[in-house]
Short mmCIF file of C-alpha atoms and ligand atoms in Angstrom, two decimals:
data_model
loop_
_atom_site.label_atom_id
_atom_site.label_comp_id
_atom_site.label_asym_id
_atom_site.label_seq_id
_atom_site.Cartn_x
_atom_site.Cartn_y
_atom_site.Cartn_z
CA MET Y 1 9.58 23.03 -4.04
CA LYS Y 2 12.44 24.47 -1.29
CA SER Y 3 12.21 28.33 -2.51
CA SER Y 4 15.06 29.81 -3.11
CA ARG Y 5 16.54 33.46 -1.87
CA ARG Y 6 15.24 35.01 -5.72
CA GLN Y 7 11.52 33.04 -4.43
CA ILE Y 8 12.16 34.77 -0.90
CA LEU Y 9 13.13 38.52 -2.59
CA GLY Y 10 10.70 38.24 -5.24
CA GLY Y 11 7.41 37.29 -2.62
CA VAL Y 12 8.64 40.04 -0.22
CA GLY Y 13 9.32 42.70 -3.35
CA ALA Y 14 5.85 41.17 -4.67
CA ILE Y 15 4.42 41.83 -1.06
CA ALA Y 16 4.95 45.51 -0.97
CA ALA Y 17 4.29 46.15 -4.30
CA SER Y 18 0.88 44.60 -3.97
CA GLY Y 19 0.96 46.90 -0.80
CA VAL Y 20 1.09 50.05 -3.12
CA MET Y 21 -1.00 48.21 -5.84
CA THR Y 22 -3.99 48.13 -3.07
CA LYS Y 23 -3.56 51.25 -1.77
CA ALA Y 24 -3.74 53.29 -5.34
CA ARG Y 25 -7.29 50.86 -6.04
CA ALA Y 26 -8.54 51.33 -3.04
CA ALA Y 27 -7.89 54.85 -3.06
CA MET Y 28 -9.95 54.29 -6.90
CA GLY Y 29 -12.84 52.69 -5.18
CA GLU Y 30 -12.24 49.58 -6.98
CA VAL Y 31 -12.16 46.09 -5.76
CA SER Y 32 -9.51 43.41 -7.68
CA LEU Y 33 -10.96 41.57 -10.83
CA ALA Y 34 -10.22 38.65 -8.87
CA ARG Y 35 -12.71 39.58 -6.52
CA LEU Y 36 -15.46 40.63 -8.51
CA ALA Y 37 -14.85 37.52 -10.89
CA GLN Y 38 -15.30 35.24 -7.40
CA ALA Y 39 -18.44 37.05 -6.67
CA LYS Y 40 -19.93 34.96 -9.72
CA GLY Y 41 -18.25 32.02 -9.74
CA VAL Y 42 -15.39 32.43 -11.95
CA ARG Y 43 -11.66 32.70 -11.20
CA PHE Y 44 -10.00 35.44 -12.73
CA GLY Y 45 -6.40 35.41 -13.13
CA ALA Y 46 -3.14 36.40 -16.00
CA VAL Y 47 -0.23 34.53 -17.63
CA ALA Y 48 2.86 35.11 -15.72
CA GLY Y 49 6.01 34.31 -17.54
CA ILE Y 50 9.89 34.78 -16.13
CA ALA Y 51 11.94 35.75 -19.06
CA LYS Y 52 10.10 38.53 -20.84
CA GLY Y 53 7.15 38.15 -18.22
CA GLY Y 54 8.08 40.51 -15.74
CA LEU Y 55 7.92 38.19 -12.85
CA HIS Y 56 10.61 39.52 -11.71
CA ASP Y 57 9.45 43.09 -11.78
CA TRP Y 58 7.77 43.49 -8.16
CA LEU Y 59 5.41 46.10 -9.69
CA MET Y 60 4.02 43.42 -12.53
CA ALA Y 61 4.32 40.86 -9.25
CA GLY Y 62 2.35 43.31 -6.99
CA LEU Y 63 -0.41 43.21 -9.24
CA LEU Y 64 -0.17 39.62 -10.43
CA SER Y 65 -0.70 39.16 -6.55
CA THR Y 66 -3.36 41.81 -5.71
CA GLU Y 67 -5.19 40.95 -9.12
CA CYS Y 68 -5.60 37.22 -9.54
CA ALA Y 69 -7.44 34.18 -8.08
CA ILE Y 70 -4.69 31.98 -10.46
CA VAL Y 71 -2.10 32.35 -12.91
CA VAL Y 72 -0.59 30.41 -16.63
CA PRO Y 73 3.03 30.19 -16.81
CA GLU Y 74 3.90 31.74 -20.29
CA ASN Y 75 6.26 29.70 -21.31
CA GLU Y 76 7.95 27.94 -18.41
CA MET Y 77 6.12 24.82 -18.67
CA LYS Y 78 6.67 24.36 -22.89
CA ILE Y 79 8.25 21.34 -23.75
CA TYR Y 80 11.02 23.17 -25.29
CA ALA Y 81 11.66 25.48 -22.21
CA LEU Y 82 11.69 21.88 -20.27
CA ARG Y 83 13.83 19.96 -22.58
CA PRO Y 84 16.34 22.21 -24.29
CA GLU Y 85 18.51 19.29 -24.67
CA GLU Y 86 17.72 15.53 -25.45
CA THR Y 87 19.30 14.57 -22.62
CA GLY Y 88 19.71 15.58 -19.15
CA ALA Y 89 17.34 16.71 -16.52
CA PHE Y 90 13.93 18.53 -17.37
CA ASN Y 91 15.03 21.81 -16.35
CA PHE Y 92 11.57 22.11 -14.05
CA ALA Y 93 13.46 25.60 -11.75
CA PRO Y 94 11.65 28.63 -14.19
CA GLY Y 95 8.34 26.77 -13.64
CA ASP Y 96 8.34 25.77 -10.26
CA GLU Y 97 9.46 29.53 -9.32
CA ILE Y 98 6.31 30.40 -10.64
CA VAL Y 99 4.64 27.86 -8.74
CA ALA Y 100 6.16 29.02 -6.02
CA PHE Y 101 5.24 32.62 -6.66
CA ALA Y 102 1.48 31.35 -6.82
CA GLN Y 103 1.80 29.41 -3.66
CA THR Y 104 3.39 32.39 -1.43
CA HIS Y 105 -0.14 34.69 -2.66
CA THR Y 106 -2.66 31.36 -2.99
CA LEU Y 107 -2.99 31.56 -6.19
CA ALA Y 108 -4.24 28.92 -8.66
CA VAL Y 109 -1.69 27.45 -11.14
CA ARG Y 110 -3.09 26.15 -14.51
CA GLY Y 111 -0.66 24.42 -16.60
CA HIS Y 112 0.68 25.27 -20.35
CA ASN Y 113 1.27 22.96 -22.27
CA LEU Y 114 1.42 19.39 -22.41
CA LEU Y 115 2.09 19.74 -26.07
CA TRP Y 116 1.72 22.20 -28.00
CA ALA Y 117 1.04 20.68 -31.80
CA LYS Y 118 3.11 23.22 -34.02
CA ASP Y 119 6.93 21.86 -35.14
CA LYS Y 120 7.69 25.35 -34.28
CA TYR Y 121 7.68 24.99 -30.59
CA LEU Y 122 8.92 21.40 -30.55
CA PRO Y 123 12.55 21.41 -29.64
CA LYS Y 124 15.00 20.63 -32.71
CA TRP Y 125 16.49 17.28 -31.11
CA LEU Y 126 13.04 16.49 -31.10
CA LEU Y 127 11.72 16.64 -34.59
CA ALA Y 128 15.72 15.33 -35.46
CA HIS Y 129 14.90 12.50 -33.04
CA ASP Y 130 15.20 8.98 -34.35
CA PHE Y 131 12.15 7.13 -33.27
CA GLY Y 132 13.90 3.62 -34.75
CA PRO Y 133 12.79 0.62 -36.79
CA ARG Y 134 8.81 0.69 -33.99
CA PRO Y 135 8.39 4.66 -34.52
CA LYS Y 136 4.91 4.04 -33.56
CA VAL Y 137 5.99 2.43 -30.93
CA ALA Y 138 8.48 4.35 -29.85
CA ALA Y 139 6.38 8.34 -30.57
CA GLU Y 140 3.64 6.54 -28.20
CA ALA Y 141 5.82 5.86 -24.94
CA PHE Y 142 7.92 9.23 -25.79
CA LEU Y 143 4.66 11.05 -24.94
CA ARG Y 144 3.18 9.58 -22.37
CA ASP Y 145 6.98 9.23 -20.47
CA HIS Y 146 6.84 12.68 -21.18
CA ILE Y 147 3.23 13.77 -20.06
CA ALA Y 148 3.38 11.52 -17.24
CA ARG Y 149 6.92 12.90 -15.69
CA VAL Y 150 5.78 16.47 -16.15
CA CYS Y 151 2.63 16.12 -14.69
CA ALA Y 152 4.28 13.99 -11.80
CA HIS Y 153 6.46 16.76 -10.98
CA TYR Y 154 3.81 19.37 -10.41
CA GLY Y 155 1.04 16.92 -9.18
CA ASP Y 156 -1.88 18.84 -7.82
CA ALA Y 157 -0.40 22.24 -8.07
CA ILE Y 158 -1.84 22.48 -11.55
CA VAL Y 159 -5.50 23.07 -11.12
CA SER Y 160 -5.97 23.01 -14.91
CA TRP Y 161 -4.07 21.59 -17.38
CA ASP Y 162 -3.82 23.08 -21.39
CA VAL Y 163 -3.36 19.22 -22.25
CA VAL Y 164 -2.83 19.94 -26.29
CA ASN Y 165 -2.76 23.39 -28.00
CA GLU Y 166 -3.09 24.69 -31.70
CA ALA Y 167 -3.91 21.30 -32.72
CA ILE Y 168 -6.27 22.15 -35.57
CA ASP Y 169 -4.99 24.85 -38.41
CA GLU Y 170 -6.65 27.87 -38.58
CA LYS Y 171 -6.95 28.80 -42.41
CA THR Y 172 -8.18 24.68 -43.75
CA GLY Y 173 -9.78 23.38 -40.07
CA ALA Y 174 -7.57 20.25 -40.90
CA LEU Y 175 -5.43 18.43 -38.15
CA ARG Y 176 -2.52 20.60 -37.89
CA ASP Y 177 0.30 18.69 -40.18
CA THR Y 178 3.37 18.11 -36.43
CA LEU Y 179 5.69 15.36 -36.15
CA PHE Y 180 3.19 13.59 -33.81
CA MET Y 181 0.56 13.91 -36.39
CA ARG Y 182 3.01 12.29 -38.90
CA LEU Y 183 3.85 9.55 -36.47
CA LEU Y 184 0.73 8.26 -34.75
CA GLY Y 185 -2.01 9.72 -36.88
CA GLN Y 186 -4.93 11.88 -35.36
CA ASP Y 187 -4.63 9.42 -31.99
CA TYR Y 188 -1.69 11.14 -30.56
CA LEU Y 189 -4.25 13.64 -29.51
CA ARG Y 190 -5.64 10.35 -28.03
CA ILE Y 191 -2.30 9.37 -26.31
CA CYS Y 192 -1.79 13.14 -24.57
CA PHE Y 193 -4.86 12.85 -22.42
CA GLU Y 194 -5.44 9.51 -21.31
CA ALA Y 195 -1.80 9.48 -20.30
CA ALA Y 196 -2.37 12.99 -18.37
CA ARG Y 197 -5.92 11.84 -16.79
CA GLU Y 198 -3.86 8.46 -15.99
CA ALA Y 199 -1.31 10.90 -13.89
CA LEU Y 200 -3.69 13.60 -12.70
CA PRO Y 201 -7.12 11.39 -11.95
CA HIS Y 202 -8.81 14.93 -10.83
CA THR Y 203 -6.97 17.71 -12.74
CA GLN Y 204 -9.43 20.18 -15.52
CA LEU Y 205 -7.90 18.79 -18.84
CA VAL Y 206 -8.32 20.62 -21.49
CA TYR Y 207 -8.26 21.43 -25.55
CA ASN Y 208 -7.00 25.06 -25.79
CA ASP Y 209 -7.06 26.48 -28.78
CA TYR Y 210 -6.79 30.24 -31.12
CA MET Y 211 -10.11 30.26 -33.21
CA GLY Y 212 -11.74 33.51 -32.82
CA TRP Y 213 -14.97 35.02 -33.34
CA GLY Y 214 -13.75 36.60 -36.37
CA GLY Y 215 -15.75 36.24 -39.99
CA ASN Y 216 -12.61 34.81 -41.06
CA ASN Y 217 -12.56 32.37 -38.71
CA GLY Y 218 -15.51 29.68 -39.22
CA ALA Y 219 -13.04 27.06 -41.19
CA HIS Y 220 -10.92 27.11 -38.01
CA ARG Y 221 -14.04 26.89 -35.73
CA GLN Y 222 -15.48 24.55 -37.80
CA GLY Y 223 -12.13 22.61 -37.33
CA VAL Y 224 -11.96 22.90 -33.31
CA LEU Y 225 -15.61 22.01 -32.82
CA ASP Y 226 -15.32 18.31 -35.21
CA LEU Y 227 -12.65 17.38 -32.89
CA MET Y 228 -14.60 17.98 -29.68
CA HIS Y 229 -16.86 16.05 -31.52
CA TRP Y 230 -14.06 12.93 -31.99
CA PHE Y 231 -12.77 13.30 -28.62
CA ARG Y 232 -16.30 12.80 -27.06
CA ASP Y 233 -16.97 9.92 -29.58
CA GLN Y 234 -13.84 8.29 -29.17
CA LYS Y 235 -14.42 8.73 -25.44
CA VAL Y 236 -11.07 10.67 -24.73
CA PRO Y 237 -10.89 12.11 -21.60
CA VAL Y 238 -11.05 16.17 -22.29
CA ASP Y 239 -12.99 18.09 -19.71
CA ALA Y 240 -12.70 21.66 -21.44
CA LEU Y 241 -12.86 23.90 -24.25
CA GLY Y 242 -9.80 26.74 -24.24
CA VAL Y 243 -10.51 29.68 -25.74
CA GLN Y 244 -7.75 31.66 -26.27
CA GLY Y 245 -9.94 35.14 -26.54
CA HIS Y 246 -7.05 37.00 -28.61
CA ILE Y 247 -9.10 39.44 -30.19
CA GLY Y 248 -9.33 43.09 -31.36
CA THR Y 249 -7.19 42.45 -34.91
CA GLU Y 250 -10.76 43.68 -36.25
CA ALA Y 251 -10.03 47.22 -36.97
CA SER Y 252 -11.68 49.72 -34.87
CA GLY Y 253 -13.14 51.95 -37.40
CA PRO Y 254 -15.41 51.61 -40.18
CA ALA Y 255 -16.29 47.77 -40.08
CA PRO Y 256 -12.93 45.63 -41.50
CA THR Y 257 -13.48 44.87 -45.12
CA ASP Y 258 -11.07 41.68 -44.76
CA GLY Y 259 -13.66 39.91 -43.48
CA SER Y 260 -12.00 39.47 -39.79
CA ALA Y 261 -15.26 41.97 -38.09
CA PRO Y 262 -16.78 39.26 -35.32
CA ASP Y 263 -19.52 37.11 -36.61
CA SER Y 264 -21.35 37.16 -33.27
CA LEU Y 265 -23.94 34.67 -34.00
CA ALA Y 266 -21.65 32.30 -35.31
CA TRP Y 267 -19.46 32.36 -32.54
CA THR Y 268 -22.14 31.62 -29.90
CA ARG Y 269 -23.56 29.11 -32.69
CA PHE Y 270 -19.83 27.33 -31.63
CA LEU Y 271 -19.87 27.98 -27.98
CA ASP Y 272 -23.06 26.39 -27.73
CA ALA Y 273 -22.47 23.42 -29.73
CA ASN Y 274 -19.36 22.48 -27.33
CA VAL Y 275 -20.98 22.98 -24.36
CA ALA Y 276 -23.77 20.66 -25.77
CA GLN Y 277 -21.36 18.15 -25.06
CA ASP Y 278 -20.90 19.11 -21.54
CA TYR Y 279 -17.24 20.71 -22.22
CA GLY Y 280 -16.27 23.15 -19.56
CA LEU Y 281 -15.28 26.12 -21.08
CA LEU Y 282 -12.10 29.15 -19.90
CA LEU Y 283 -10.99 32.60 -21.29
CA THR Y 284 -7.16 31.22 -21.41
CA GLU Y 285 -5.39 34.05 -23.51
CA PHE Y 286 -7.65 37.09 -23.29
CA ASP Y 287 -6.29 40.62 -25.12
CA VAL Y 288 -7.10 42.97 -27.38
CA ASN Y 289 -4.89 43.84 -29.81
CA ASP Y 290 -4.95 47.08 -30.61
CA ARG Y 291 -1.84 47.12 -33.38
CA LYS Y 292 -5.01 47.74 -36.71
CA PHE Y 293 -6.87 50.68 -33.94
CA GLU Y 294 -6.92 54.12 -35.65
CA GLY Y 295 -6.42 57.48 -33.59
CA ASP Y 296 -4.49 58.50 -30.43
CA ILE Y 297 -3.69 56.48 -27.32
CA THR Y 298 -8.13 57.40 -25.48
CA ALA Y 299 -9.42 56.35 -28.99
CA ARG Y 300 -7.48 53.27 -29.34
CA ASP Y 301 -7.91 52.46 -25.47
CA ALA Y 302 -12.29 53.45 -25.95
CA ALA Y 303 -12.43 51.08 -28.92
CA VAL Y 304 -10.08 48.71 -26.95
CA ALA Y 305 -12.04 48.69 -23.98
CA HIS Y 306 -14.98 48.40 -26.44
CA SER Y 307 -14.33 45.76 -28.38
CA GLY Y 308 -13.44 43.56 -24.51
CA ARG Y 309 -16.46 44.21 -22.95
CA ALA Y 310 -18.41 43.14 -26.34
CA PHE Y 311 -16.77 40.10 -26.52
CA LEU Y 312 -16.20 39.23 -22.30
CA ASP Y 313 -20.04 39.76 -21.99
CA VAL Y 314 -20.84 37.15 -24.61
CA MET Y 315 -18.20 34.68 -23.08
CA LEU Y 316 -19.47 35.32 -19.30
CA ASN Y 317 -23.11 34.57 -20.31
CA TYR Y 318 -21.96 30.92 -20.46
CA LYS Y 319 -22.28 29.49 -17.00
CA GLN Y 320 -19.41 27.26 -18.29
CA LEU Y 321 -17.15 29.35 -18.29
CA LYS Y 322 -15.47 29.24 -15.48
CA ASP Y 323 -11.55 30.51 -15.92
CA VAL Y 324 -11.23 33.62 -17.45
CA LEU Y 325 -7.02 34.62 -17.45
CA CYS Y 326 -5.52 38.12 -19.58
CA TRP Y 327 -2.37 36.73 -21.75
CA GLY Y 328 -0.54 39.83 -20.10
CA LEU Y 329 -2.12 42.35 -17.17
CA CYS Y 330 0.59 44.86 -18.03
CA ASP Y 331 1.30 46.20 -22.05
CA ARG Y 332 5.02 46.20 -20.42
CA TYR Y 333 4.98 42.73 -20.57
CA SER Y 334 2.81 42.31 -23.18
CA TRP Y 335 4.05 39.23 -25.76
CA LEU Y 336 2.32 40.87 -28.55
CA GLN Y 337 5.08 44.52 -28.30
CA SER Y 338 7.26 41.75 -29.97
CA THR Y 339 5.46 39.56 -32.55
CA THR Y 340 2.54 42.56 -34.09
CA PRO Y 341 4.43 45.53 -33.95
CA ARG Y 342 2.10 48.68 -35.16
CA VAL Y 343 2.64 50.56 -38.43
CA ASP Y 344 3.11 53.54 -36.89
CA GLY Y 345 5.84 51.73 -34.22
CA ALA Y 346 3.77 52.91 -31.65
CA ARG Y 347 3.55 50.63 -28.66
CA LEU Y 348 0.50 48.65 -28.80
CA ARG Y 349 -1.83 48.83 -25.54
CA PRO Y 350 -3.72 45.10 -25.41
CA THR Y 351 -3.97 44.96 -21.71
CA PRO Y 352 -5.70 46.03 -18.76
CA TYR Y 353 -3.08 48.06 -17.51
CA ASP Y 354 -0.70 50.49 -19.25
CA GLU Y 355 3.16 50.28 -19.09
CA ASP Y 356 3.19 52.40 -16.19
CA PHE Y 357 0.77 50.01 -14.68
CA LYS Y 358 -2.02 52.65 -14.19
CA PRO Y 359 -5.65 51.18 -14.75
CA LYS Y 360 -7.08 51.48 -18.40
CA PRO Y 361 -10.90 51.77 -19.89
CA LEU Y 362 -10.33 47.91 -20.49
CA ARG Y 363 -10.22 47.29 -16.60
CA THR Y 364 -12.80 49.50 -15.90
CA ALA Y 365 -14.20 47.34 -19.34
CA MET Y 366 -13.74 43.90 -17.93
CA ALA Y 367 -14.61 45.30 -14.00
CA ASP Y 368 -18.53 46.43 -15.91
CA ALA Y 369 -18.75 42.66 -17.34
CA LEU Y 370 -18.17 41.24 -14.69
CA ARG Y 371 -20.63 42.61 -12.22
CA ALA Y 372 -23.45 42.50 -14.98
CA ALA Y 373 -22.61 38.81 -15.50
CA PRO Y 374 -24.79 36.12 -14.35
CA GLN Y 375 -23.85 33.77 -10.73
CA ARG Y 376 -22.49 30.73 -11.38
O1 G3I T 401 14.01 33.38 -23.40
C1 G3I T 401 14.93 32.95 -25.06
C2 G3I T 401 16.27 33.81 -25.02
O2 G3I T 401 16.99 33.06 -24.37
C3 G3I T 401 16.69 33.95 -26.32
O3 G3I T 401 17.54 34.60 -26.33
C4 G3I T 401 15.43 34.93 -27.36
C5 G3I T 401 15.66 34.87 -28.50
O4 G3I T 401 15.13 34.08 -29.59
O5 G3I T 401 14.64 33.68 -27.68
C6 G3I T 401 13.87 33.40 -25.70
O6 G3I T 401 12.81 32.52 -25.69
C7 G3I T 401 11.42 33.13 -26.50
C8 G3I T 401 10.20 33.23 -25.19
O7 G3I T 401 9.33 34.14 -25.72
C9 G3I T 401 10.64 33.53 -23.93
O8 G3I T 401 10.34 35.25 -24.08
C10 G3I T 401 10.61 32.82 -27.70
O9 G3I T 401 12.39 32.92 -28.71
C11 G3I T 401 9.91 33.18 -28.11
O10 G3I T 401 9.35 32.62 -29.30
C12 G3I T 401 8.58 32.93 -26.88
O11 G3I T 401 7.59 32.97 -27.32
C13 G3I T 401 6.26 33.15 -26.80
C14 G3I T 401 5.42 32.08 -28.00
O12 G3I T 401 4.38 31.89 -26.74
C15 G3I T 401 6.53 30.68 -28.31
O13 G3I T 401 6.21 29.95 -27.03
C16 G3I T 401 5.44 33.91 -26.11
O14 G3I T 401 6.18 34.84 -25.00
C17 G3I T 401 4.14 33.81 -25.43
O15 G3I T 401 3.44 34.66 -24.79
C18 G3I T 401 3.25 33.05 -26.65
O16 G3I T 401 2.37 32.15 -26.30
C19 G3I T 401 1.48 31.54 -27.17
C20 G3I T 401 0.83 30.69 -26.21
O17 G3I T 401 2.09 29.81 -25.37
C21 G3I T 401 0.10 29.81 -26.78
N1 G3I T 401 -1.70 30.46 -27.26
C22 G3I T 401 -0.30 31.74 -28.18
C23 G3I T 401 0.21 32.81 -27.12
C24 G3I T 401 0.62 33.72 -27.94
O18 G3I T 401 1.79 33.40 -29.31
#
């Protein structure tokens, strides 16, 4: 892929900014999170987004290039971004820009996602599409064609794909009612992974979902586990489970009464049952939502760091976990700012760096968790 002027400038800016970051961290005697992770056989990274993800902010680009060994596009490879219209070419340029940024800084790239099994995130034209007199045949052909074209475009630049995202209803644990489920039944999941494997024989293929460790996530965990069993029973080529890791909705004070408090035993039983089927594990979208956390910034940051450390210790204890990615390295560009605002209107603080790119207690907690992690 030829680099555009913007990419070159972005790369130069990022290099300049990364120099700033590296000096700042050196002054603090800090090793990068990527280096700490690498020492244990883990790849550390984060989401990289263009629209609201800050990749055109040199400081954000610099932070990504100094802290990460892998990045994942936030929205740029999703079907609604690639194919906003029914006709016409795929809009690969934004995803290409992220891949070019990664290649400039020798970062690996995860792909996200080939199919988000939620009608809300399918283009309107697709939801309205007439699949003709033989809709099952046409729907399968559409899925296979879409996945083949996206996989062919990015090829080996992508080391791991979230092939299907969030196919399980978090409340019931049932397969979500979505377009391709209505057209093809559960087989749509097999079709997606087979199409990805056919296009990319050596790329890691992942099922990604946000089942959490809170006590009120039991149905979601069970539904995902049943699906992971089904993949194995049907010999569907799934290599790993992507645990998104959006934690923290439990309040920071006394144990919350909404059942959201972590249930570590249920969580480790869920992870054990997945790795027992020879699945790899990835932590794909880690952040700590502090919208319910009480107190001033010092108290909130301490609670975020405490929750984050506890979760990472459990996850990193699994040697099958080889990739840890944050869904945001910097509070300024976290998706949570626009989706789950705090009642008091204060900005959220869910990531390792604050609005001004200063490291927070969560970054220290993440570094400590990586230092304490067992070797892969
Ligand atoms: O770019 C358009 C802009 O042109 C338009 O004016 C604006 C108004 O609607 O929308 C902008 O697109 C938004 C896009 O983010 C880029 O900022 C979409 O509305 C918005 O829905 C989209 O949100 C993303 C969300 O996934 C849905 O795709 C978030 O940034 C992204 O962080 C979030 O990430 C998901 C993972 O993919 C899957 N796991 C959960 C995670 C959080 O929801």
